[in-house]
PDB file of C-alpha atoms in Angstrom:
ATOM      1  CA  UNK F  27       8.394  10.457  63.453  1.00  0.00           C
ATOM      2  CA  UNK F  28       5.259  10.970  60.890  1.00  0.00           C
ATOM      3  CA  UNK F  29       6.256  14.559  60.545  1.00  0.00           C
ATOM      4  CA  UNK F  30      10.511  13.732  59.725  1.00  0.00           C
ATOM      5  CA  UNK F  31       8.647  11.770  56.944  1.00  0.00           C
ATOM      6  CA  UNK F  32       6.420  14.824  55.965  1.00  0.00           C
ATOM      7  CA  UNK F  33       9.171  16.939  55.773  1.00  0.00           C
ATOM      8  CA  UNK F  34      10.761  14.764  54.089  1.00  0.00           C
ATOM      9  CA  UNK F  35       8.266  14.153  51.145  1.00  0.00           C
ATOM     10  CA  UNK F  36       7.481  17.498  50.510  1.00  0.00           C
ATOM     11  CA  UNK F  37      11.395  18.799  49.765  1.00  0.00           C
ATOM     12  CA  UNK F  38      11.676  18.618  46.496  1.00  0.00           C
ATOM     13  CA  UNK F  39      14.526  18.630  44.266  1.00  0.00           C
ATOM     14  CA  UNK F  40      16.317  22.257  42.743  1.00  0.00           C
ATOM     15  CA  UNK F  41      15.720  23.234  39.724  1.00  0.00           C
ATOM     16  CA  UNK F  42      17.868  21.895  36.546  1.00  0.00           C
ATOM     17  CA  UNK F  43      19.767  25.013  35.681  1.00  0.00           C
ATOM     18  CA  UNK F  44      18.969  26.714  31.955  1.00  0.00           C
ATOM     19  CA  UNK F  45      21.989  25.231  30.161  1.00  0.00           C
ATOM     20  CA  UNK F  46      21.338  26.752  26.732  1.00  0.00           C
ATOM     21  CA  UNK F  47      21.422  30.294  29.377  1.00  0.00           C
ATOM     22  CA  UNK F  48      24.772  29.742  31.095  1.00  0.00           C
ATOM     23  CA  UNK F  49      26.540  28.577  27.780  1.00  0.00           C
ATOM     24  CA  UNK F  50      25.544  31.558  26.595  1.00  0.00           C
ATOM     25  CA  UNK F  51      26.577  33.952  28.587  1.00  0.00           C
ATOM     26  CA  UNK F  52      29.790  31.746  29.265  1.00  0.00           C
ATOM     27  CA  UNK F  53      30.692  32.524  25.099  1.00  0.00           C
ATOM     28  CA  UNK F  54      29.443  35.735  25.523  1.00  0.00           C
ATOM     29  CA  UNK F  55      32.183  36.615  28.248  1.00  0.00           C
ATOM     30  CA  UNK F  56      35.143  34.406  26.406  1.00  0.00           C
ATOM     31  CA  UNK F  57      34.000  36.802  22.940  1.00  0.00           C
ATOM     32  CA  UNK F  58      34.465  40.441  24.955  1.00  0.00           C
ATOM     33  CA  UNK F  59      37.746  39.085  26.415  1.00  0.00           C
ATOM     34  CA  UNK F  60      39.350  37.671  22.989  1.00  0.00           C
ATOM     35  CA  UNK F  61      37.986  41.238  22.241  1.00  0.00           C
ATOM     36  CA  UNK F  62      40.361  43.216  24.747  1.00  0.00           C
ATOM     37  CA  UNK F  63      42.836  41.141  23.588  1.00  0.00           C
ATOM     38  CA  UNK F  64      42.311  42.108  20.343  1.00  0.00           C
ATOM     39  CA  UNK F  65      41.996  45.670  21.491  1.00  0.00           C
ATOM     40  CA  UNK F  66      45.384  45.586  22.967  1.00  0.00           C
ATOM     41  CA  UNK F  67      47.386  44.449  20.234  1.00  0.00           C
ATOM     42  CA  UNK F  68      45.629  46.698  18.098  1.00  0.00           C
ATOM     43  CA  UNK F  69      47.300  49.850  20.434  1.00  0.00           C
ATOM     44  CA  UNK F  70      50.861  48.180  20.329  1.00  0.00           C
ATOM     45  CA  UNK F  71      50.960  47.853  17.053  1.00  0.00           C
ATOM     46  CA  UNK F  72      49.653  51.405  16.624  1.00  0.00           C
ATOM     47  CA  UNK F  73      52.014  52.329  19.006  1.00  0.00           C
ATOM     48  CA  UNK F  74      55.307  50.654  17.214  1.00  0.00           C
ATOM     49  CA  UNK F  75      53.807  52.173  13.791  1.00  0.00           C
ATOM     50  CA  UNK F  76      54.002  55.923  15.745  1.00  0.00           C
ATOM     51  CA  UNK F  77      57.337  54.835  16.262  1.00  0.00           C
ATOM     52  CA  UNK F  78      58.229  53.936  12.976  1.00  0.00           C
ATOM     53  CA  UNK F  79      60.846  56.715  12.427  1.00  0.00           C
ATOM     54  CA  UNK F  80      63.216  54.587  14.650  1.00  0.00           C
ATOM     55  CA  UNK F  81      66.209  53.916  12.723  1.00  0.00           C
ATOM     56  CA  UNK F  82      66.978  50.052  12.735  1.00  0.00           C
ATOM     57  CA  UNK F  83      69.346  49.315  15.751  1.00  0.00           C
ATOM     58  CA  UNK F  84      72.817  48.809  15.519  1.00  0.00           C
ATOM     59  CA  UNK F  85      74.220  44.966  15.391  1.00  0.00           C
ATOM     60  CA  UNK F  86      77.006  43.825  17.693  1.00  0.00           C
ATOM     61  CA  UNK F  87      80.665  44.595  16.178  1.00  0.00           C
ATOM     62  CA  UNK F  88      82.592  41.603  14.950  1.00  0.00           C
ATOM     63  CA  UNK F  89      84.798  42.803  17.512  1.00  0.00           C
ATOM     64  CA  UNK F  90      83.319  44.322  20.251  1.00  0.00           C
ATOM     65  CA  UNK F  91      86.640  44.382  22.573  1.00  0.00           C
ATOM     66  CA  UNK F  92      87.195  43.022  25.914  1.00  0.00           C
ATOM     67  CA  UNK F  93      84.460  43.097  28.714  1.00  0.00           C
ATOM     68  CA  UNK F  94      84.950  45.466  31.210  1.00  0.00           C
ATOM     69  CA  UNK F  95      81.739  44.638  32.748  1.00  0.00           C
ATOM     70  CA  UNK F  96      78.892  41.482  32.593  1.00  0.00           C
ATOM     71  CA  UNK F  97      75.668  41.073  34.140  1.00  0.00           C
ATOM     72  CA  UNK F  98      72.648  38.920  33.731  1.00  0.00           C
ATOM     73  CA  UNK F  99      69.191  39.749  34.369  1.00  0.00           C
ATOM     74  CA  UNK F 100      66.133  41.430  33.134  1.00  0.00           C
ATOM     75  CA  UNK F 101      65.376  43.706  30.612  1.00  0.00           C
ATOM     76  CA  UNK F 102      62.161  46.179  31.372  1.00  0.00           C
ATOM     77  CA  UNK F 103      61.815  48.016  28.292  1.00  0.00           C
ATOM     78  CA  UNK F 104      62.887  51.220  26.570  1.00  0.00           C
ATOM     79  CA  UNK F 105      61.142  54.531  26.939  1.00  0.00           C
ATOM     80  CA  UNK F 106      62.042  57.591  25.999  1.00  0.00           C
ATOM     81  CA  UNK F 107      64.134  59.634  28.134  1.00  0.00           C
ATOM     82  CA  UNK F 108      62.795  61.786  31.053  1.00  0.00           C
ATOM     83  CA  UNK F 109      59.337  60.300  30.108  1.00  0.00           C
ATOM     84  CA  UNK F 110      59.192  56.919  32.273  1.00  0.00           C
ATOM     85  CA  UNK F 111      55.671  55.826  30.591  1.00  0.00           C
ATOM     86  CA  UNK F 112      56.389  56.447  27.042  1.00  0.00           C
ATOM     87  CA  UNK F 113      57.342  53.108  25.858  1.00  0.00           C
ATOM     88  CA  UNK F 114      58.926  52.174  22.803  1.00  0.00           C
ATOM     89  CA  UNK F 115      57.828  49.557  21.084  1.00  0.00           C
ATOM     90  CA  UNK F 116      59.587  49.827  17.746  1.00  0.00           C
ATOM     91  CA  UNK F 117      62.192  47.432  16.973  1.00  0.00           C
ATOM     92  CA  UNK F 118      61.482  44.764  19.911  1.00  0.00           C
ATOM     93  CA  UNK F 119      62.344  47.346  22.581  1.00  0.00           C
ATOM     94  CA  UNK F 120      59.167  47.298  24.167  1.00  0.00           C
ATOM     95  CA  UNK F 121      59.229  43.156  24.509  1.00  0.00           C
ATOM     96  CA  UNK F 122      60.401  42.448  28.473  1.00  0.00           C
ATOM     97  CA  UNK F 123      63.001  39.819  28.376  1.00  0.00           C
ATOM     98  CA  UNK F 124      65.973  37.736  30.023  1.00  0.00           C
ATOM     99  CA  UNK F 125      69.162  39.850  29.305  1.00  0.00           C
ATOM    100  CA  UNK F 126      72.914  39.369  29.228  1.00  0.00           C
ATOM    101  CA  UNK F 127      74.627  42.712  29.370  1.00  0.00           C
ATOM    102  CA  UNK F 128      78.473  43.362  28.600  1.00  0.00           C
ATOM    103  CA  UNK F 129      79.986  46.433  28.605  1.00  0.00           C
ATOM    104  CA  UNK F 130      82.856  47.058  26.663  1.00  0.00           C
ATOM    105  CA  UNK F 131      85.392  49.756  25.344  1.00  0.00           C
ATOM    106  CA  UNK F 132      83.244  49.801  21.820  1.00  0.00           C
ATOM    107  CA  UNK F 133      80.031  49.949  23.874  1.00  0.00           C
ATOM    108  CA  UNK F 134      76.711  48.578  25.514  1.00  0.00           C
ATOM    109  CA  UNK F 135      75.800  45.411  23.958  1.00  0.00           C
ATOM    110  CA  UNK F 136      72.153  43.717  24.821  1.00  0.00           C
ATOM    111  CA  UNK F 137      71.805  40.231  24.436  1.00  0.00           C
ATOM    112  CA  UNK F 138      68.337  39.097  24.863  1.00  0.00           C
ATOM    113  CA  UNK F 139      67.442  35.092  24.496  1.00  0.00           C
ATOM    114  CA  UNK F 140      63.880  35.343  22.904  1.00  0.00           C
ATOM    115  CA  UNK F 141      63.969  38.458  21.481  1.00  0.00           C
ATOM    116  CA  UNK F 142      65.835  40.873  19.670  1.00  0.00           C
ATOM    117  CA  UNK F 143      69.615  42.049  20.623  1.00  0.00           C
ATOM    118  CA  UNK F 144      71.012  44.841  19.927  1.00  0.00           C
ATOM    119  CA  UNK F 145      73.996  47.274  20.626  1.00  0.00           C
ATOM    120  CA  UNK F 146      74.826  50.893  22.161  1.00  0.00           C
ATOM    121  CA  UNK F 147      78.415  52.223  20.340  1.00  0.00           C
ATOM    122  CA  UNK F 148      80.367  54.057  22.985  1.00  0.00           C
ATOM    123  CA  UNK F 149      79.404  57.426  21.298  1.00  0.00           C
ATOM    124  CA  UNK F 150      75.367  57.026  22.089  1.00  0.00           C
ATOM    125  CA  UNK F 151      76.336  55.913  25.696  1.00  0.00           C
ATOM    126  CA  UNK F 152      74.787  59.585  27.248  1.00  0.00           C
ATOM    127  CA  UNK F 153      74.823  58.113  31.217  1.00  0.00           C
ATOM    128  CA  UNK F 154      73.296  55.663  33.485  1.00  0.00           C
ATOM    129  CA  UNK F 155      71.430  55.753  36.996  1.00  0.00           C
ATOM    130  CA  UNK F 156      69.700  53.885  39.542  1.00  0.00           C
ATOM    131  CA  UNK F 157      66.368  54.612  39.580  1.00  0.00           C
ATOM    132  CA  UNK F 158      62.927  52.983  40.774  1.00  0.00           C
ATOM    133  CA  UNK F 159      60.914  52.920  37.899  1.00  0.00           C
ATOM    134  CA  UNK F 160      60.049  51.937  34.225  1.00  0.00           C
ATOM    135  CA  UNK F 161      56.955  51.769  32.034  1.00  0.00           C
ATOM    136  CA  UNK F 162      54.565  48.745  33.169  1.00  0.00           C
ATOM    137  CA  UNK F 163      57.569  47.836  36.377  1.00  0.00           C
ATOM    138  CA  UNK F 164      58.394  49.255  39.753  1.00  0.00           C
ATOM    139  CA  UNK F 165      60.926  48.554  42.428  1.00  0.00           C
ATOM    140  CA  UNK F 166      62.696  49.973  45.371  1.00  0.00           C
ATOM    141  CA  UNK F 167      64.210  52.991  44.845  1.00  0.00           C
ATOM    142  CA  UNK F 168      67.663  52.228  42.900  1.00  0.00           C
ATOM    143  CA  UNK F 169      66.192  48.789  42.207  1.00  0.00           C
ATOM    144  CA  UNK F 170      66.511  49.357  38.411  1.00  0.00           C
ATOM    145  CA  UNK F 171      69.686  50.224  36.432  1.00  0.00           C
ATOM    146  CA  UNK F 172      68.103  53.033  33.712  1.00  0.00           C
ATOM    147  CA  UNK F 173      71.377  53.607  31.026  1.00  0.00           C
ATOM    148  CA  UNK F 174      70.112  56.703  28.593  1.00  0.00           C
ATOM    149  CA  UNK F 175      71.096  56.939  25.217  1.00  0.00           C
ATOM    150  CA  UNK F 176      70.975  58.104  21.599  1.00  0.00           C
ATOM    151  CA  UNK F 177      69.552  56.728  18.904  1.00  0.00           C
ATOM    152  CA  UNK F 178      69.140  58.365  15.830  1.00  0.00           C
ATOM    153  CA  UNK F 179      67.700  62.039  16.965  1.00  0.00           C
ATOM    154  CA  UNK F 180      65.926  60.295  19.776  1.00  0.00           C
ATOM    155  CA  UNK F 181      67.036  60.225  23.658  1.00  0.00           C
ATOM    156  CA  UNK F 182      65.993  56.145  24.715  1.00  0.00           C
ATOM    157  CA  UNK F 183      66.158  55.161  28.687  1.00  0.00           C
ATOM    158  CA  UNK F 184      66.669  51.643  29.077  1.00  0.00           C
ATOM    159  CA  UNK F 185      65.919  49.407  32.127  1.00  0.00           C
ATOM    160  CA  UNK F 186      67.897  46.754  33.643  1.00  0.00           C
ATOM    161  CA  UNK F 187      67.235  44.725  37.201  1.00  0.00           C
ATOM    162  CA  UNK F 188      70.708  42.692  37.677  1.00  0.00           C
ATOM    163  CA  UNK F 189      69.945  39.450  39.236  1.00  0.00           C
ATOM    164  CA  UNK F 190      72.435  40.569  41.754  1.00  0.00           C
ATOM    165  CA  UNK F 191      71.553  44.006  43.001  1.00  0.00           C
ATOM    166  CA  UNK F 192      74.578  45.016  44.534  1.00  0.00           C
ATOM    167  CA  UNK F 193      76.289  45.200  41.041  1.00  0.00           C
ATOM    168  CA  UNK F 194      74.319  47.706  39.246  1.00  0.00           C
ATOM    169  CA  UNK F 195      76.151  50.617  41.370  1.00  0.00           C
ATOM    170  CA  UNK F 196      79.612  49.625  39.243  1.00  0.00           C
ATOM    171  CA  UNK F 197      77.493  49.598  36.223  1.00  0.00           C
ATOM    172  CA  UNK F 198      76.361  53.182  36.890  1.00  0.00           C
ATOM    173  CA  UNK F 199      80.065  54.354  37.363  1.00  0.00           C
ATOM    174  CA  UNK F 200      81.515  52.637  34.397  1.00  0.00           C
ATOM    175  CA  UNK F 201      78.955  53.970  31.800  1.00  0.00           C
ATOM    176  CA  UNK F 202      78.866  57.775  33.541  1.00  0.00           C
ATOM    177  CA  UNK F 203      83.149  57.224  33.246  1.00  0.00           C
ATOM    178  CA  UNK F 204      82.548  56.169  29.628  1.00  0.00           C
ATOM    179  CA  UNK F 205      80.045  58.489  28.214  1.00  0.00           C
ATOM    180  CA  UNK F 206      81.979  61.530  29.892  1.00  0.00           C
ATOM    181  CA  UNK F 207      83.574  63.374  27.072  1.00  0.00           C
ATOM    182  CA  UNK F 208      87.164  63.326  27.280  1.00  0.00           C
ATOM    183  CA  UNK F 209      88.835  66.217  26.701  1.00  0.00           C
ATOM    184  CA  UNK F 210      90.086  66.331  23.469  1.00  0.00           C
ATOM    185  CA  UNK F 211      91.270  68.847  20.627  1.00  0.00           C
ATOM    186  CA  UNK F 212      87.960  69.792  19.027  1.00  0.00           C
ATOM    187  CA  UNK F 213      88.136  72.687  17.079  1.00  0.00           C
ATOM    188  CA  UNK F 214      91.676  72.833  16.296  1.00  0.00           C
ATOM    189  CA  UNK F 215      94.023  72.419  13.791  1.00  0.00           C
ATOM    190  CA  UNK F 216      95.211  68.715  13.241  1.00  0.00           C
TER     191      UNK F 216
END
């Protein structure tokens, strides 16, 4: 029993930790990641002012005509065409976002609560595909509907994810029957 009291007398207590030490380093850490923060927005906005030949994008007609076609979901972002990592970030097309999507006989318009709509005339429409990636997201293959089109002298992809899946395949079909040109009487007399 005298030594369980022994042991017990000589244990002594840990050691206070070095406050002033682990405050320190505890700023320290918060200061390099406010830092890459900083960092960060620094290259977007560089990025956006790269892109700063952009023309403004169009508004919604008055008018836009009936819907042929409505989906909600999300928007991934605009890059430009062929070149899935190349985001654009001029304009608000780089911000991800909840989207409402209606396709009508004037166009593609993009109506996205919390950030900036726009709208694709009929005559940018170039076509649309399933594919399974976009700068910064990646699905499935075919999880994302990619529509491609012009904007000022620049070729833009654009990524969709439907909240139901199975509809994007219609989407695909109506643009590609849209933007196909139609034959017509170019190049002759009126």
């Amino acid at each position: 029993m005298t030594s369980l009291i022994q042991i017990a007398a000589e244990q002594k207590s840990a050691e206070v930790t070095d406050w002033a030490a682990r405050i320190g380093w505890v700023v320290g850490l918060l200061l390099f990641i406010a830092f890459v923060y900083w960092l960060m927005r620094q290259g977007w906005k560089w990025r956006g002012s790269l892109q700063s030949d952009l023309p403004e994008l169009p508004a919604v007609p008055e008018a836009p005509g009936e819907a042929r076609l409505e989906l909600t979901g999300r928007y991934h972002g605009s890059t430009t065409a062929g070149q899935w990592l190349d985001r654009i970030v001029a304009h608000g097309l780089g911000v991800r976002s909840r989207v409402e999507l209606t396709l009508t006989d004037a166009g593609l318009e993009v109506v996205r609560p919390g950030a900036r709509d726009f709208f694709v005339p009929k005559a940018a429409l170039r076509e649309a595909r399933l594919d399974k990636g976009i700068a910064g997201k990646v699905l499935a293959e075919g999880g994302l509907l990619i529509v491609t089109w012009t904007h000022g002298d620049k070729l833009i992809d654009s990524g969709f994810r439907s909240d139901h899946a199975a509809e994007q395949a219609a989407w695909v079909e109506a643009i590609n029957t849209m933007s196909t040109p139609n034959s017509t009487t170019e190049g002759t007399a009126r």
